[in-house]
PDB file of C-alpha atoms in Angstrom:
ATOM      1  CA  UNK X 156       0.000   0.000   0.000  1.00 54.00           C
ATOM      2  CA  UNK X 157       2.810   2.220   0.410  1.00 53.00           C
ATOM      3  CA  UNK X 158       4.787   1.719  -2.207  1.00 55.00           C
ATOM      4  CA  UNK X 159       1.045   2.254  -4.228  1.00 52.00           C
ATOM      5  CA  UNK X 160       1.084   5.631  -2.608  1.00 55.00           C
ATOM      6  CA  UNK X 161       4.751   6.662  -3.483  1.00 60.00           C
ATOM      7  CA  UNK X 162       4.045   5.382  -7.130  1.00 56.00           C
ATOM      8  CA  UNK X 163       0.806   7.367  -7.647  1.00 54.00           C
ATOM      9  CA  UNK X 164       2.518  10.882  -5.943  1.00 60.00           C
ATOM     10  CA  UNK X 165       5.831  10.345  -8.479  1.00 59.00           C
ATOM     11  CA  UNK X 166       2.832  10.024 -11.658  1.00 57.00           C
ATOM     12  CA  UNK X 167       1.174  13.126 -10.198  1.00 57.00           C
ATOM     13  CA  UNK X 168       4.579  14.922  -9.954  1.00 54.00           C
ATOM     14  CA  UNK X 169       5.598  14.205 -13.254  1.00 55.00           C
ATOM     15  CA  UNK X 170       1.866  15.326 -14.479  1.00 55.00           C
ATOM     16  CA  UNK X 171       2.056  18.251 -13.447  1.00 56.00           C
ATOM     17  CA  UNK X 172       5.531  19.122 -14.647  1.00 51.00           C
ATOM     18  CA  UNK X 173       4.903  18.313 -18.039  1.00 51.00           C
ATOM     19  CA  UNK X 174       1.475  20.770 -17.944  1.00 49.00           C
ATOM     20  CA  UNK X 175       3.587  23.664 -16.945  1.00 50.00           C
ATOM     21  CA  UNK X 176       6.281  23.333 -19.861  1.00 46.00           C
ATOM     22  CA  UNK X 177       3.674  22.907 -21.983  1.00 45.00           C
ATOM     23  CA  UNK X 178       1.827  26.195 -21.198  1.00 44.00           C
ATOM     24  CA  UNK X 179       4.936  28.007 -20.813  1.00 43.00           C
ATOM     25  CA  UNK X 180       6.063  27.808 -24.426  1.00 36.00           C
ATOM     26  CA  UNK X 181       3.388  30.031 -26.045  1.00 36.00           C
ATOM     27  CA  UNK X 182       3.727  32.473 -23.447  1.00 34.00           C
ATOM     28  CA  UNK X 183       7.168  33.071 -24.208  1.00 30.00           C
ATOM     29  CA  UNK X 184       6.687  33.424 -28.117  1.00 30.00           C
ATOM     30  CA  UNK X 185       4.260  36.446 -27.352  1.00 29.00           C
ATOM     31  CA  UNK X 186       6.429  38.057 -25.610  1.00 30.00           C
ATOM     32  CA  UNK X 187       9.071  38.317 -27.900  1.00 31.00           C
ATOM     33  CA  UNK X 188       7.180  39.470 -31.311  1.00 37.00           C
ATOM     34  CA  UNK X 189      10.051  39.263 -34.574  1.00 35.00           C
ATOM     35  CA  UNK X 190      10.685  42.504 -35.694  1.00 38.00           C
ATOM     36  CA  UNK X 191      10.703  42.490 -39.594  1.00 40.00           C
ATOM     37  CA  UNK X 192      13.354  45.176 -40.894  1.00 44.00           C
ATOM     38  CA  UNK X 193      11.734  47.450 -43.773  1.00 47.00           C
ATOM     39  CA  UNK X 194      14.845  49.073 -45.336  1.00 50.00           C
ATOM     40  CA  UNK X 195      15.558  45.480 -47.420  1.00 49.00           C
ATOM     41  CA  UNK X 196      18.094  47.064 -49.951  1.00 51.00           C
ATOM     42  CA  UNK X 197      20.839  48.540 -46.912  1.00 52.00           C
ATOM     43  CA  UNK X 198      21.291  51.592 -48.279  1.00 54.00           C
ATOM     44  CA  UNK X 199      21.973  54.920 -46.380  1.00 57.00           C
ATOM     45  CA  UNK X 200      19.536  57.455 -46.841  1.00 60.00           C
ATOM     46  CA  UNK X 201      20.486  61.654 -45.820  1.00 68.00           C
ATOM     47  CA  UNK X 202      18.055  64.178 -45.039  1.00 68.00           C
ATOM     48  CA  UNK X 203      18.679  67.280 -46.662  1.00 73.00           C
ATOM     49  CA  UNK X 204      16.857  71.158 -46.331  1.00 77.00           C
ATOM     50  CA  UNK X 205      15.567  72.329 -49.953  1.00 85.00           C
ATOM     51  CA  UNK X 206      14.931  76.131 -50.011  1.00 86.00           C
ATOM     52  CA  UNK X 207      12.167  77.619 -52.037  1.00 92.00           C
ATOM     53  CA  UNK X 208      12.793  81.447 -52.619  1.00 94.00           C
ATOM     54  CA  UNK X 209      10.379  84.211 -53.808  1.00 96.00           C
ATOM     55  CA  UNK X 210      11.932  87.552 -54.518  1.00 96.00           C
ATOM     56  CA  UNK X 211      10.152  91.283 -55.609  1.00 96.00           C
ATOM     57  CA  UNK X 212      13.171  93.402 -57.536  1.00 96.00           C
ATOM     58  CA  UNK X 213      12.907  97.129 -58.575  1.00 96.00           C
ATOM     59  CA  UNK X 214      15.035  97.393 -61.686  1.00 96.00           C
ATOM     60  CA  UNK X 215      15.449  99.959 -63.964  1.00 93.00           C
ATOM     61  CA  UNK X 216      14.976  97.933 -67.278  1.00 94.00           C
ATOM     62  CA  UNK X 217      13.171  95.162 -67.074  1.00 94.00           C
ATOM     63  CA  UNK X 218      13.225  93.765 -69.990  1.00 95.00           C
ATOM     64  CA  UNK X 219      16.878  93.453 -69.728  1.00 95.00           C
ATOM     65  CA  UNK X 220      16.698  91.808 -66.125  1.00 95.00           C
ATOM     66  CA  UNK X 221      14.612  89.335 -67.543  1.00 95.00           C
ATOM     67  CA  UNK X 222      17.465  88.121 -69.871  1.00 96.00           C
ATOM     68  CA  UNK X 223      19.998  88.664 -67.603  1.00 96.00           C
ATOM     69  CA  UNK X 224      18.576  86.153 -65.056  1.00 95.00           C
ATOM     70  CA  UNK X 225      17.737  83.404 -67.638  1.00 95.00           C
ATOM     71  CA  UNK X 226      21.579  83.819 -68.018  1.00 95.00           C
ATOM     72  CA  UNK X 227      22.373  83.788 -64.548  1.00 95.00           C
ATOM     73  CA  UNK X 228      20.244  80.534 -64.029  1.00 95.00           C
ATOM     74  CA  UNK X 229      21.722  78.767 -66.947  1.00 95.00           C
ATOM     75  CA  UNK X 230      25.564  79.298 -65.651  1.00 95.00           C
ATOM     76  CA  UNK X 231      24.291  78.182 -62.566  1.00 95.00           C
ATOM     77  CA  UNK X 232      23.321  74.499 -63.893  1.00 94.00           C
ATOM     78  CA  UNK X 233      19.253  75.366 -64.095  1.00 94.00           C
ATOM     79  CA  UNK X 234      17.118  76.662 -66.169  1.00 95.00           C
ATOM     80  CA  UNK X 235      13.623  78.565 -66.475  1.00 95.00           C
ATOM     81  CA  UNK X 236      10.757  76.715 -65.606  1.00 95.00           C
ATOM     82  CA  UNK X 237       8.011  79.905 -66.187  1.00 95.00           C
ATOM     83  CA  UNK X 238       7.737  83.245 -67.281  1.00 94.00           C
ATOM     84  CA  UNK X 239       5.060  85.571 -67.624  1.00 95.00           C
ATOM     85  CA  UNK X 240       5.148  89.419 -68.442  1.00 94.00           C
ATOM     86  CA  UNK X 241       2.537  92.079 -68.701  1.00 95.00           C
ATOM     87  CA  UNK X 242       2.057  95.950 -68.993  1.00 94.00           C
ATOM     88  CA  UNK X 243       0.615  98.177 -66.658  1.00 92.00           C
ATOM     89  CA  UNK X 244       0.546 102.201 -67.296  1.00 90.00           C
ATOM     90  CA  UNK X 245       2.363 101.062 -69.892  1.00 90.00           C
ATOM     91  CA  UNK X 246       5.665  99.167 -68.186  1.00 93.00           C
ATOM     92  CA  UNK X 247       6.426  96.242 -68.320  1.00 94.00           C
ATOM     93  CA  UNK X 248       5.959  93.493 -65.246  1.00 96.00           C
ATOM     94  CA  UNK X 249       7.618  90.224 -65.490  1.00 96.00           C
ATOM     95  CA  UNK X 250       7.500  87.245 -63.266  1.00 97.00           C
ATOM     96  CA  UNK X 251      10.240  84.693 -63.350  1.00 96.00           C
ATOM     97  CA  UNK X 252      10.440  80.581 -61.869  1.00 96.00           C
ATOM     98  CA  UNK X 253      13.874  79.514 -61.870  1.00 96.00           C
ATOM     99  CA  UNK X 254      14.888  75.799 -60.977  1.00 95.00           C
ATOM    100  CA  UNK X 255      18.552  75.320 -59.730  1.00 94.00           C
ATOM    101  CA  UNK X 256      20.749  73.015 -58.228  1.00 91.00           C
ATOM    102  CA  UNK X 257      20.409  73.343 -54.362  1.00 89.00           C
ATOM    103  CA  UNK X 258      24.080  73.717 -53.690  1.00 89.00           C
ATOM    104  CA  UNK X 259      23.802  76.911 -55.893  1.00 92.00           C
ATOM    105  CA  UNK X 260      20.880  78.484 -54.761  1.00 92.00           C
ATOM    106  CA  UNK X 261      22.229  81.017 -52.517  1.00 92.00           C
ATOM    107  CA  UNK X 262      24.388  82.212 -55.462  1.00 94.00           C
ATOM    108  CA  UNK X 263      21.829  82.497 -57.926  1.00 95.00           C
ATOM    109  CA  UNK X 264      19.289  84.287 -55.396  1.00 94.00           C
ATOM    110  CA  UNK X 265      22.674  87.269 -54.783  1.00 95.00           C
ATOM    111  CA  UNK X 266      23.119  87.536 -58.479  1.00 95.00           C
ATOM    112  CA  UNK X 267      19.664  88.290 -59.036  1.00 96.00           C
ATOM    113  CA  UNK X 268      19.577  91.185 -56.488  1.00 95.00           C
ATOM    114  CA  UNK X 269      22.438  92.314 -57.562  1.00 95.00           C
ATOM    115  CA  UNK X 270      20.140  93.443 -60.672  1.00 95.00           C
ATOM    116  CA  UNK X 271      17.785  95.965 -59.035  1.00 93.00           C
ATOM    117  CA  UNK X 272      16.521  96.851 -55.383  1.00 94.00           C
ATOM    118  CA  UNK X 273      15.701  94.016 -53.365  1.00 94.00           C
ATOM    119  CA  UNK X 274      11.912  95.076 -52.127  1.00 94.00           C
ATOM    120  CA  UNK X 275      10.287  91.368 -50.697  1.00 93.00           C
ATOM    121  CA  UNK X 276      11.599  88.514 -49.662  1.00 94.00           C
ATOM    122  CA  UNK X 277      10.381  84.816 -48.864  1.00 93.00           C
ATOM    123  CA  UNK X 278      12.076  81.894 -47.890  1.00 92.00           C
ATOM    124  CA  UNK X 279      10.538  78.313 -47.252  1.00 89.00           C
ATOM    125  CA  UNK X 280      12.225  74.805 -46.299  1.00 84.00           C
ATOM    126  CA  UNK X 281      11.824  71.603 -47.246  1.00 81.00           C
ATOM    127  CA  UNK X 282      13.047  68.402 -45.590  1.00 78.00           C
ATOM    128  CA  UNK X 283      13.798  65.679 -48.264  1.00 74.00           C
ATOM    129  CA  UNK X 284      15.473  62.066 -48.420  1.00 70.00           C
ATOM    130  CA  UNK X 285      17.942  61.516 -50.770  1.00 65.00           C
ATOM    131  CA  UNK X 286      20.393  58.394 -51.497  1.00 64.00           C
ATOM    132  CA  UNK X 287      23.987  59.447 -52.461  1.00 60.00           C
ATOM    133  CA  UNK X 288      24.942  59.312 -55.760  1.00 59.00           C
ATOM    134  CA  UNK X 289      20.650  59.058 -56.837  1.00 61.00           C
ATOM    135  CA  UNK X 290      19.787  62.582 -57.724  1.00 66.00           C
ATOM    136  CA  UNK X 291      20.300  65.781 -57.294  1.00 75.00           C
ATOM    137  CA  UNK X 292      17.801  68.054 -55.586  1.00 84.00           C
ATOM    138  CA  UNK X 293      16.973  71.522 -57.288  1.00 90.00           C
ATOM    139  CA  UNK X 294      15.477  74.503 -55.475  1.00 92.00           C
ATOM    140  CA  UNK X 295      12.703  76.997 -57.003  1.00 93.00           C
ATOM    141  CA  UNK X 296      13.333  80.530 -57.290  1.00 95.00           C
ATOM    142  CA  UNK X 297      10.580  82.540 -58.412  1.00 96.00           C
ATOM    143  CA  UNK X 298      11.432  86.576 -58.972  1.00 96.00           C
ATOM    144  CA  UNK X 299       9.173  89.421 -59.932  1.00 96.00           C
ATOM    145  CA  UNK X 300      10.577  92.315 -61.946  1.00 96.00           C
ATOM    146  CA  UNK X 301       8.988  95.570 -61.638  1.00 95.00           C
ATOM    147  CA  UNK X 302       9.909  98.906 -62.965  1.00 94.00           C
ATOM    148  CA  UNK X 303      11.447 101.337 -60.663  1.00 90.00           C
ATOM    149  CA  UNK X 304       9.247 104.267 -60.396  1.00 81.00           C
ATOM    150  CA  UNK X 305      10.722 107.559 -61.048  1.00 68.00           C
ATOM    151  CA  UNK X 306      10.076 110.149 -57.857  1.00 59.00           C
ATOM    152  CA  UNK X 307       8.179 113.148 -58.598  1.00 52.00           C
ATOM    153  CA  UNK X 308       9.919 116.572 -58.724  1.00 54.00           C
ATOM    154  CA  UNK X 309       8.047 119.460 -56.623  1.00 53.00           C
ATOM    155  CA  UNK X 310       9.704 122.749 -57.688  1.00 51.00           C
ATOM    156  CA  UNK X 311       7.855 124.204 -54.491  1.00 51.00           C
ATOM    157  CA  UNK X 312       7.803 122.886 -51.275  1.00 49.00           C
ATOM    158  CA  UNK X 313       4.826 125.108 -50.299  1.00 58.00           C
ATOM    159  CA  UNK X 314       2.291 123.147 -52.286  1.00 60.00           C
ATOM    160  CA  UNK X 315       2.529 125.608 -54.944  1.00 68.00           C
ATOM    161  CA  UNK X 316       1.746 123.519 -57.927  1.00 68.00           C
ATOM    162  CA  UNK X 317       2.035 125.802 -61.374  1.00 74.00           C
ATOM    163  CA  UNK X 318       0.826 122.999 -63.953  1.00 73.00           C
ATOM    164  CA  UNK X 319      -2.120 121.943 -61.889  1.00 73.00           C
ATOM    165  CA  UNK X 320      -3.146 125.820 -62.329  1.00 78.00           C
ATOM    166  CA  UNK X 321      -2.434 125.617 -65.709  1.00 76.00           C
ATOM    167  CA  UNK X 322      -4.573 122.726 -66.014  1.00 75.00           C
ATOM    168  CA  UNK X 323      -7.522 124.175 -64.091  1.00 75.00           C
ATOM    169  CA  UNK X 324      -7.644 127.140 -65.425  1.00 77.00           C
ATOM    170  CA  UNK X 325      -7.252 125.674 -69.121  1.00 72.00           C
ATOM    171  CA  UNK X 326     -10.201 123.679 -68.138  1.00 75.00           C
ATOM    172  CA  UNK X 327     -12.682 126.301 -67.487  1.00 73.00           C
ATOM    173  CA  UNK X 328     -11.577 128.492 -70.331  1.00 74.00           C
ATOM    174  CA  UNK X 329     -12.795 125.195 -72.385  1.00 71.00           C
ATOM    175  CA  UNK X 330     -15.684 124.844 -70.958  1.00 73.00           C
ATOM    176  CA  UNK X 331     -16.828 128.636 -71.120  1.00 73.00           C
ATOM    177  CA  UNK X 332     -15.801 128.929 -75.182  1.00 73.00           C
ATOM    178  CA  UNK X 333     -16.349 125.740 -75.852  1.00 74.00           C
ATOM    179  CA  UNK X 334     -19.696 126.559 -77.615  1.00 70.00           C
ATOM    180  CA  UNK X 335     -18.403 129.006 -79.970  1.00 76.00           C
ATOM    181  CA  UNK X 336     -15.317 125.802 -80.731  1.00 75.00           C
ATOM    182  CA  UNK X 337     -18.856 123.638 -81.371  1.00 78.00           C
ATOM    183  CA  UNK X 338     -19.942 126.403 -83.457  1.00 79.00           C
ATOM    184  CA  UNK X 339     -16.811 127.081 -85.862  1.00 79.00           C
ATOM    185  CA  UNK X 340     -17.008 123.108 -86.627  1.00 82.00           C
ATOM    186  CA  UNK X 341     -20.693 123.600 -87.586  1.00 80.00           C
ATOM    187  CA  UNK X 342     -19.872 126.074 -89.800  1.00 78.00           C
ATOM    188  CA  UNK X 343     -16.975 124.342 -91.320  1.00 79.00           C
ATOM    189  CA  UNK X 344     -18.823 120.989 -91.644  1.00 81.00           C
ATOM    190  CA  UNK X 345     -22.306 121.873 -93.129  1.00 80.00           C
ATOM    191  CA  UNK X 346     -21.752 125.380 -94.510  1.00 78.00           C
ATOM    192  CA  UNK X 347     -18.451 124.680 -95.853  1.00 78.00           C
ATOM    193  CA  UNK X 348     -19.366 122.577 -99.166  1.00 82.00           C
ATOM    194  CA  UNK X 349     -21.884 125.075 -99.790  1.00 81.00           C
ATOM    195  CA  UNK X 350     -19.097 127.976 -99.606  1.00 78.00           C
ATOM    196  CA  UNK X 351     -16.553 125.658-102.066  1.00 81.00           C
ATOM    197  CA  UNK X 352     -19.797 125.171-104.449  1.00 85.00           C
ATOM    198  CA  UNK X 353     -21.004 128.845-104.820  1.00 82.00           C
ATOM    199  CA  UNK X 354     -17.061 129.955-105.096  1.00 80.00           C
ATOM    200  CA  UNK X 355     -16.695 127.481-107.820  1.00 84.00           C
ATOM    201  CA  UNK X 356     -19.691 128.952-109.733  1.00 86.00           C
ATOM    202  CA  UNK X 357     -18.925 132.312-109.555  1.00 79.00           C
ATOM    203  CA  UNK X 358     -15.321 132.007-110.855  1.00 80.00           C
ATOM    204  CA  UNK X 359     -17.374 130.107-113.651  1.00 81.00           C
ATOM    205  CA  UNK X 360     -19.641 132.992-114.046  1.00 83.00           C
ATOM    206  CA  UNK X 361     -17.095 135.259-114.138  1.00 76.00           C
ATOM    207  CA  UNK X 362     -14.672 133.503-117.001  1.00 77.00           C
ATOM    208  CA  UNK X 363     -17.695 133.452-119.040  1.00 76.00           C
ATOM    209  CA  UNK X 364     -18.668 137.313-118.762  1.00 75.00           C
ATOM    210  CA  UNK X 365     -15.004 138.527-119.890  1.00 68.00           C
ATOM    211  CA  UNK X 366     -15.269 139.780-123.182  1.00 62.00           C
TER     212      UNK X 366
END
């Protein structure tokens, strides 16, 4: 009876050992989850800032700053994306997008204000990835020519302003004899033919009557 007792503890010993390695196993596994790496290929990638710059230049010709910075942009390794020009009061506007070579950007944006007066400027960033060797990243510059405007000359620092008299009083002396211009062109438009006619006639008349 004893040894009955001994054998049946030893079974229940080894029972119960081989329950707890079994539910220990899957446990384990969710604990430790594989981590899959994404970057397959291994190569090194670099962040790098891309500046995007918008500039508002006061030349003095724009027409010739226009070809002067498709000149500048072209030494520089870039070239002209956009252009668009227009006249108001009769001078000319333009409005210029560049593309460059990041590494030259600052250089082109100096050149280009080295044309005129620098009157607005705007600078944005960009982070991008690059891989060496795979491309290389170009920055936007977009410039606006406009013409410099010429400061007006006051003779008189009182106010005194002699050609808005002029002007003023040339304007009334219109408007009080302009009925007698309205009345000369009258005369000249609906008379006149008759005058010519009856002139004509009488010099006819009167070639006639010599003897």
């Amino acid at each position: 009876m004893d040894r009955l007792y001994r054998f049946l503890s030893a079974l229940l010993v080894v029972l119960g050992l081989s329950a707890c390695a079994s539910a220990a196993t899957p446990e384990l596994i969710a604990s430790f989850p594989y981590a899959q790496n994404d970057n397959s290929s291994g190569s090194t990638q670099w962040a790098q800032v891309i500046y995007n710059i918008y500039l508002e230049i006061e030349v003095s010709d724009t027409q010739r700053a226009i070809d002067r910075a498709e000149e500048l942009v072209s030494s520089y390794g870039g070239y002209l994306v956009s252009s668009q020009s227009w006249f108001q009061d009769g001078r000319l506007y333009a409005t210029l997008t560049l593309a460059v070579p990041a590494v030259h950007v600052d250089g082109l944006r100096n050149s280009l204000v080295d044309l005129g007066s620098l009157k607005s400027e705007t600078v944005s960033g960009e982070l991008v990835n690059t891989e060496p060797g795979n491309w290389a990243p170009y920055s936007q510059v977009t410039v606006q020519f406009r013409p410099r405007t010429s400061p007006s000359i006051r003779l008189f620092s009182n106010g005194w302003d002699p050609l808005s008299t002029f002007s003023n009083a040339f304007g009334v002396f219109v408007r009080i004899f302009g009925f007698l211009v309205d009345i000369l062109i009258w005369v000249l438009v609906v008379a006149g033919p008759f005058f010519v006619i009856g002139w004509l006639i009488y010099r006819v008349i009167k070639k006639r009557l010599r003897p």
